[in-house]
Amino acid sequence: MTTLVLGATSRIAQQIAQRYAESGDKVFVAARDVEEAERIAADLAVRHQVKALAGRFDALATDDHSGLIDHVEAELGPVTTAILAFGDMGDQDRSQESFADAKRVIDVNYTGAVSICEALAAKMTSRGAGTIVGVGSVAGDRGRKSNYIYGSAKGAFGLYLQGLRNRLHSEGVHVMTAKLGFVDTRMTYGMATKIPVASPEAASAAIFEAARRRVDVLYYPSFWRAIMGVIKGIPEKAFKRLSL
Amino acid sequence: MAQWTERELWGWGRYPRVPARVGRPERRSEVMAAFADRDASGLLAHGLGRSYGDAALLRDGKVLLTRRLDRMLAFDPETGWLRCEAGVSIEDILETFVPRGWFPPVTPGTKFVTVGGALACDIHGKNHHVDGCWSNHVRRVELLTASGDVVICDAQNEPELFKATVGGMGLTGLMLSMEVQLVPIHSPWIEMESVRVENLDHFFEVSAESADFTHTVSWIDCVTTGKGMGRGIFMRGRHARPHIDGNEGVVGVAKDVLAPFLDVPVDGPSWLLNKASIKTFNEVYFRRHPKGSHESVVHFEPFFYPLDAIRNWNRIYGKRGFLQYQLVVPREPDHRSLRAVLEAITSSGMGSFLAVIKEFGAQDNGGLSFPMPGVTLALDFANYGDPLLALLDRLDRIVVEAGGRVYLGKDARLEPDTFRAMYPDWKAWRDVRDTWDPTGVFRSDLGRRLGLCMGGV
Ligand SMILES: Cc1cc2nc3c(=O)[nH]c(=O)nc-3n(C[C@H](O)[C@H](O)[C@H](O)COP(=O)(O)OP(=O)(O)OC[C@H]3O[C@@H](n4cnc5c(N)ncnc54)[C@H](O)[C@@H]3O)c2cc1C
Ligand SMILES: NC(=O)c1ccc[n+]([C@@H]2O[C@H](COP(=O)([O-])OP(=O)(O)OC[C@H]3O[C@@H](n4cnc5c(N)ncnc54)[C@H](OP(=O)(O)O)[C@@H]3O)[C@@H](O)[C@H]2O)c1
């Protein structure tokens, strides 16, 4: 079995990779920072005695996406699980000032994700097997002024995964959406929040387990499902006056 | 772009606690970015914060948490050489390698330390008398130096820098990775024997006749005076031979079930550890062990890391924290200095809750490395404030007089003059450091206090 981790320099992604390697999978570690990806692959190989390779993946370089998958499969065999962990939170203020910034956030979180998922779906449907895990965000459940460029891109990604899940279900391919709340990573480091923050280790263990049980939509930490339920329930008339 | 966040940091003793700007790099390029973003206040690595005092602290400076720099980069199953990043912990090594028949060459009394911290403090374990310190099993270090160059140093390349980095308390640069040689084991089991020792002389007798044990340490009662002074429980062991099998049995199961509950979630009240409770604890602990010796086969976890089972046990000492004082003195025929130390403690009324004693071997790595031939005693004291500091000053004088020293990895209060008397190599060490870091990029509160780096008082 072969796991492909995209955006592998994320701590969450690395920890998910650990879980799959521990279970015996070969792992391909794909990231923009190839030198770092190689260290991560080395670590997986030392810790779990599995074959692990590294290579370049840029969500924005959509022309290269299907080539990457061909390369991975030539080296490690058919991809049985693909983890899309890459994401770009951008900066809301900057995204408002510069469309180029907003576009990058949209393209990394949405366009790039669609591109690589379609390439994966083509391979997996041809074999009638596989799992795709998309790491989304609770920020995608409702647009808010503090991060709606990122939120809308993650929200669109969530909708896309719904459709893909619907399409691939009959083909024997599973699609899971993992909607994360606050996780203690580089993305959130130093942010003040009153809501408990999950460790990347716990988040990745939950994602790994849920993917094995073929869960459709995972919220982690799970209390976010309730929080977002409430937030989604607030009428727009009232919501537009709030600062959340 | 490096991210810094303002927060308080502390060591395991939770004294002192100081504000710093703290970064947490997750990869090489982030270390480099943080380094580029340094300023006049200096820079310091902080591993798992298991040094007790201010070795890993830098008030108002920039401190880099290394815990997420934790990749294992290569392992040679023929020789046991492991190359790994500096934030890899002993726990990581145990989890990965015990099932494959390898063990860290040296381990402290907790598995929650990084290999970077292990080299920076040149840690010792129960096997010092046989295997020396951590650095005696490290052949190469990759160090980010003050110039911004990454220098790979070992016995051939920049040997002086290598030597100064051993026990160098993080002041020669930031370690990125190192090569350490693991040792082969047959199983996770330890053949262990515990012996009740009735007094200090008896301790030395038992220690002398323990030559065929690779691991020795003794708990010592620091409350009892008179004939029973220095009584305790001596523990000796070795990695189990191939035909020896152990069984965690009920204890193992109980431990797993209880694990989540074994936590000290809040600070203990200040009255918890008082003279009476410490005396009672010492009495019970001693009496529980029958006279004579007792053999068993135990798992390595309770043997090496009895306290790790209780998370945050350091909070039991309350808000004011605690201090550990670890000394080594050369062997003396009548153990005069040790007796003087024990007497000074008992007469002060400030009992030590947990104290351990061990004879070191011949290995002395020089520089700022702590172990030297002799006997070491480690004592925990609740932070009683000035009376305690006065007692520790008194102990310093006994130790200096005897030609011994105290362990910097546990220190929070030593004076520079005393330090210099204890570590005569300090000047040579400082010269090497200054050559590599002339402007004082790498600093710590301990370094400033003892005159080991720029920004001192
Ligand atoms: C319960 C307990 C038992 C212990 N038992 C023993 C024992 O038996 N023997 C023993 O020798 N010690 C013992 N210690 C002390 C401990 O082993 C050392 O203090 C060790 O250095 C802690 O490692 P750390 O990763 O927590 O480092 P920290 O405490 O975070 O840092 C310690 C020093 O290492 C430096 N450092 C850390 N990482 C790097 C890096 N990457 N590059 C450069 N410098 C770095 C820091 O700047 C600091 O000066 C014990 C501690 C505890 C809490
Ligand atoms: N942390 C949270 O609280 C939280 C909450 C909800 C959702 N998430 C999601 O969780 C995932 C992992 O994030 P994280 O928290 O671990 O933070 P992170 O470390 O910042 O991870 C983001 C990853 O995305 C990669 N990436 C960014 N742009 C890319 C591009 N153009 N092409 C390829 N990769 C790119 C980054 O790689 P580079 O190193 O090359 O930049 C990085 O590895 C993300 O999808 C994030 O949106 C996180």
GROMACS .gro file of N, CA, C and O and ligand atoms in nm, chain A residues 6-13 30-33 57-61 84-89 104 108-109 135-139 150 154 157 178-188 197 200, chain B residues 26-27 30, ligand 2:
model
  248
    6LEU      N    1   0.051   1.520   0.041
    6LEU     CA    2   0.072   1.645  -0.034
    6LEU      C    3   0.069   1.763   0.063
    6LEU      O    4  -0.025   1.777   0.141
    7GLY      N    5   0.175   1.844   0.057
    7GLY     CA    6   0.188   1.951   0.156
    7GLY      C    7   0.250   1.894   0.283
    7GLY      O    8   0.213   1.926   0.394
    8ALA      N    9   0.347   1.804   0.262
    8ALA     CA   10   0.396   1.719   0.371
    8ALA      C   11   0.477   1.792   0.475
    8ALA      O   12   0.505   1.736   0.581
    9THR      N   13   0.517   1.916   0.451
    9THR     CA   14   0.594   1.986   0.554
    9THR      C   15   0.505   2.034   0.669
    9THR      O   16   0.557   2.078   0.771
   10SER      N   17   0.375   2.028   0.652
   10SER     CA   18   0.286   2.061   0.764
   10SER      C   19   0.306   1.958   0.874
   10SER      O   20   0.323   1.839   0.848
   11ARG      N   21   0.304   2.004   0.999
   11ARG     CA   22   0.322   1.910   1.112
   11ARG      C   23   0.209   1.807   1.114
   11ARG      O   24   0.231   1.690   1.146
   12ILE      N   25   0.089   1.851   1.080
   12ILE     CA   26  -0.023   1.756   1.078
   12ILE      C   27   0.005   1.649   0.972
   12ILE      O   28  -0.011   1.530   0.996
   13ALA      N   29   0.048   1.695   0.854
   13ALA     CA   30   0.077   1.601   0.746
   13ALA      C   31   0.186   1.502   0.786
   13ALA      O   32   0.176   1.381   0.761
   30ALA      N   33   0.542   1.474  -0.050
   30ALA     CA   34   0.549   1.576  -0.155
   30ALA      C   35   0.527   1.715  -0.097
   30ALA      O   36   0.431   1.739  -0.023
   31ALA      N   37   0.618   1.806  -0.129
   31ALA     CA   38   0.608   1.942  -0.075
   31ALA      C   39   0.687   2.038  -0.162
   31ALA      O   40   0.767   1.996  -0.247
   32ARG      N   41   0.665   2.166  -0.138
   32ARG     CA   42   0.742   2.266  -0.213
   32ARG      C   43   0.887   2.265  -0.168
   32ARG      O   44   0.978   2.284  -0.248
   33ASP      N   45   0.908   2.248  -0.040
   33ASP     CA   46   1.043   2.250   0.016
   33ASP      C   47   1.099   2.107   0.009
   33ASP      O   48   1.084   2.027   0.101
   57PHE      N   49   0.607   1.915  -0.490
   57PHE     CA   50   0.466   1.939  -0.521
   57PHE      C   51   0.433   2.084  -0.491
   57PHE      O   52   0.452   2.130  -0.378
   58ASP      N   53   0.385   2.155  -0.591
   58ASP     CA   54   0.336   2.292  -0.570
   58ASP      C   55   0.191   2.293  -0.616
   58ASP      O   56   0.162   2.262  -0.731
   59ALA      N   57   0.102   2.326  -0.524
   59ALA     CA   58  -0.041   2.325  -0.556
   59ALA      C   59  -0.072   2.416  -0.675
   59ALA      O   60  -0.164   2.390  -0.753
   60LEU      N   61   0.010   2.521  -0.689
   60LEU     CA   62  -0.017   2.618  -0.796
   60LEU      C   63   0.031   2.570  -0.932
   60LEU      O   64  -0.014   2.618  -1.035
   61ALA      N   65   0.123   2.476  -0.934
   61ALA     CA   66   0.178   2.426  -1.061
   61ALA      C   67   0.091   2.311  -1.111
   61ALA      O   68   0.133   2.196  -1.118
   84LEU      N   69  -0.444   1.528   0.126
   84LEU     CA   70  -0.422   1.667   0.082
   84LEU      C   71  -0.416   1.754   0.206
   84LEU      O   72  -0.519   1.791   0.263
   85ALA      N   73  -0.294   1.784   0.250
   85ALA     CA   74  -0.279   1.859   0.374
   85ALA      C   75  -0.240   2.004   0.348
   85ALA      O   76  -0.243   2.086   0.439
   86PHE      N   77  -0.203   2.034   0.224
   86PHE     CA   78  -0.155   2.170   0.199
   86PHE      C   79  -0.269   2.270   0.217
   86PHE      O   80  -0.387   2.238   0.198
   87GLY      N   81  -0.230   2.389   0.252
   87GLY     CA   82  -0.328   2.495   0.272
   87GLY      C   83  -0.253   2.625   0.289
   87GLY      O   84  -0.135   2.625   0.325
   88ASP      N   85  -0.320   2.734   0.260
   88ASP     CA   86  -0.258   2.865   0.273
   88ASP      C   87  -0.361   2.957   0.335
   88ASP      O   88  -0.462   2.988   0.273
   89MET      N   89  -0.337   2.998   0.458
   89MET     CA   90  -0.434   3.081   0.528
   89MET      C   91  -0.427   3.226   0.480
   89MET      O   92  -0.521   3.303   0.498
  104ARG      N   93  -0.402   3.379  -0.474
  104ARG     CA   94  -0.313   3.272  -0.434
  104ARG      C   95  -0.380   3.183  -0.328
  104ARG      O   96  -0.374   3.060  -0.335
  108VAL      N   97  -0.440   2.795  -0.401
  108VAL     CA   98  -0.377   2.687  -0.325
  108VAL      C   99  -0.485   2.598  -0.263
  108VAL      O  100  -0.484   2.477  -0.279
  109ASN      N  101  -0.578   2.662  -0.191
  109ASN     CA  102  -0.676   2.584  -0.115
  109ASN      C  103  -0.782   2.519  -0.202
  109ASN      O  104  -0.836   2.414  -0.167
  135VAL      N  105  -0.794   1.784   0.376
  135VAL     CA  106  -0.794   1.855   0.503
  135VAL      C  107  -0.857   1.992   0.482
  135VAL      O  108  -0.802   2.079   0.416
  136GLY      N  109  -0.976   2.005   0.535
  136GLY     CA  110  -1.049   2.132   0.525
  136GLY      C  111  -1.046   2.204   0.658
  136GLY      O  112  -0.963   2.174   0.744
  137SER      N  113  -1.136   2.298   0.672
  137SER     CA  114  -1.134   2.379   0.793
  137SER      C  115  -1.275   2.418   0.833
  137SER      O  116  -1.361   2.439   0.748
  138VAL      N  117  -1.295   2.432   0.963
  138VAL     CA  118  -1.423   2.483   1.010
  138VAL      C  119  -1.446   2.626   0.960
  138VAL      O  120  -1.559   2.672   0.954
  139ALA      N  121  -1.337   2.692   0.921
  139ALA     CA  122  -1.350   2.827   0.865
  139ALA      C  123  -1.432   2.825   0.736
  139ALA      O  124  -1.483   2.928   0.693
  150TYR      N  125  -0.982   3.291   0.281
  150TYR     CA  126  -0.941   3.154   0.314
  150TYR      C  127  -1.064   3.067   0.337
  150TYR      O  128  -1.074   2.956   0.284
  154LYS      N  129  -1.173   2.722   0.144
  154LYS     CA  130  -1.187   2.593   0.212
  154LYS      C  131  -1.332   2.543   0.202
  154LYS      O  132  -1.356   2.423   0.189
  157PHE      N  133  -1.373   2.398  -0.132
  157PHE     CA  134  -1.305   2.268  -0.132
  157PHE      C  135  -1.396   2.163  -0.067
  157PHE      O  136  -1.410   2.051  -0.118
  178ALA      N  137  -1.183   1.622   0.625
  178ALA     CA  138  -1.146   1.641   0.766
  178ALA      C  139  -1.150   1.790   0.795
  178ALA      O  140  -1.067   1.866   0.747
  179LYS      N  141  -1.251   1.830   0.870
  179LYS     CA  142  -1.262   1.973   0.903
  179LYS      C  143  -1.198   1.998   1.037
  179LYS      O  144  -1.246   1.952   1.141
  180LEU      N  145  -1.089   2.070   1.034
  180LEU     CA  146  -1.015   2.093   1.158
  180LEU      C  147  -1.053   2.225   1.223
  180LEU      O  148  -1.079   2.324   1.155
  181GLY      N  149  -1.058   2.221   1.355
  181GLY     CA  150  -1.065   2.344   1.433
  181GLY      C  151  -0.923   2.389   1.461
  181GLY      O  152  -0.832   2.357   1.384
  182PHE      N  153  -0.901   2.454   1.574
  182PHE     CA  154  -0.764   2.498   1.604
  182PHE      C  155  -0.672   2.382   1.632
  182PHE      O  156  -0.699   2.299   1.718
  183VAL      N  157  -0.562   2.377   1.558
  183VAL     CA  158  -0.457   2.279   1.585
  183VAL      C  159  -0.327   2.358   1.603
  183VAL      O  160  -0.303   2.457   1.532
  184ASP      N  161  -0.245   2.313   1.696
  184ASP     CA  162  -0.124   2.386   1.733
  184ASP      C  163  -0.012   2.361   1.631
  184ASP      O  164   0.072   2.274   1.649
  185THR      N  165  -0.014   2.439   1.523
  185THR     CA  166   0.087   2.424   1.419
  185THR      C  167   0.149   2.560   1.388
  185THR      O  168   0.115   2.660   1.449
  186ARG      N  169   0.233   2.557   1.287
  186ARG     CA  170   0.296   2.680   1.238
  186ARG      C  171   0.190   2.784   1.201
  186ARG      O  172   0.209   2.903   1.217
  187MET      N  173   0.078   2.736   1.146
  187MET     CA  174  -0.026   2.827   1.098
  187MET      C  175  -0.089   2.906   1.212
  187MET      O  176  -0.128   3.020   1.195
  188THR      N  177  -0.097   2.845   1.329
  188THR     CA  178  -0.168   2.909   1.440
  188THR      C  179  -0.072   2.948   1.553
  188THR      O  180  -0.116   2.998   1.656
  197VAL      N  181  -0.694   2.413   2.205
  197VAL     CA  182  -0.620   2.386   2.082
  197VAL      C  183  -0.576   2.240   2.082
  197VAL      O  184  -0.525   2.192   2.182
  200PRO      N  185  -0.113   1.847   1.697
  200PRO     CA  186  -0.108   1.785   1.564
  200PRO      C  187  -0.109   1.633   1.573
  200PRO      O  188  -0.163   1.565   1.486
  270GLU      N  189   0.996   2.460   1.275
  270GLU     CA  190   0.958   2.322   1.243
  270GLU      C  191   1.047   2.263   1.135
  270GLU      O  192   1.033   2.148   1.100
  271ARG      N  193   1.132   2.345   1.078
  271ARG     CA  194   1.219   2.293   0.974
  271ARG      C  195   1.344   2.379   0.962
  271ARG      O  196   1.352   2.487   1.019
  274GLU      N  197   1.329   2.744   0.872
  274GLU     CA  198   1.274   2.831   0.978
  274GLU      C  199   1.378   2.860   1.086
  274GLU      O  200   1.375   2.966   1.147
  703LIG     N1  201  -0.370   2.465   1.221
  703LIG     C1  202  -0.500   2.482   1.223
  703LIG     O1  203  -0.556   2.529   1.323
  703LIG     C2  204  -0.584   2.444   1.103
  703LIG     C3  205  -0.722   2.459   1.114
  703LIG     C4  206  -0.799   2.422   1.007
  703LIG     C5  207  -0.742   2.371   0.894
  703LIG     N2  208  -0.606   2.359   0.885
  703LIG     C6  209  -0.551   2.304   0.761
  703LIG     O2  210  -0.461   2.201   0.794
  703LIG     C7  211  -0.367   2.187   0.687
  703LIG     C8  212  -0.227   2.180   0.744
  703LIG     O3  213  -0.194   2.306   0.800
  703LIG     P1  214  -0.102   2.327   0.926
  703LIG     O4  215  -0.187   2.377   1.033
  703LIG     O5  216  -0.021   2.207   0.950
  703LIG     O6  217  -0.011   2.451   0.884
  703LIG     P2  218   0.119   2.461   0.792
  703LIG     O7  219   0.234   2.401   0.858
  703LIG     O8  220   0.129   2.602   0.753
  703LIG     O9  221   0.084   2.371   0.670
  703LIG     C9  222   0.041   2.419   0.547
  703LIG    C10  223   0.111   2.341   0.442
  703LIG    O10  224   0.064   2.379   0.313
  703LIG    C11  225   0.173   2.390   0.228
  703LIG     N3  226   0.153   2.480   0.116
  703LIG    C12  227   0.122   2.611   0.117
  703LIG     N4  228   0.118   2.657  -0.007
  703LIG    C13  229   0.145   2.553  -0.089
  703LIG    C14  230   0.156   2.537  -0.228
  703LIG     N5  231   0.139   2.639  -0.311
  703LIG     N6  232   0.186   2.416  -0.276
  703LIG    C15  233   0.206   2.312  -0.194
  703LIG     N7  234   0.198   2.321  -0.063
  703LIG    C16  235   0.168   2.441  -0.011
  703LIG    C17  236   0.283   2.444   0.315
  703LIG    O11  237   0.405   2.416   0.254
  703LIG     P3  238   0.526   2.521   0.249
  703LIG    O12  239   0.607   2.484   0.363
  703LIG    O13  240   0.595   2.497   0.124
  703LIG    O14  241   0.469   2.658   0.264
  703LIG    C18  242   0.261   2.366   0.443
  703LIG    O15  243   0.326   2.244   0.444
  703LIG    C19  244  -0.391   2.305   0.594
  703LIG    O16  245  -0.469   2.262   0.487
  703LIG    C20  246  -0.469   2.400   0.680
  703LIG    O17  247  -0.550   2.485   0.603
  703LIG    C21  248  -0.527   2.393   0.989
   0.00000   0.00000   0.00000
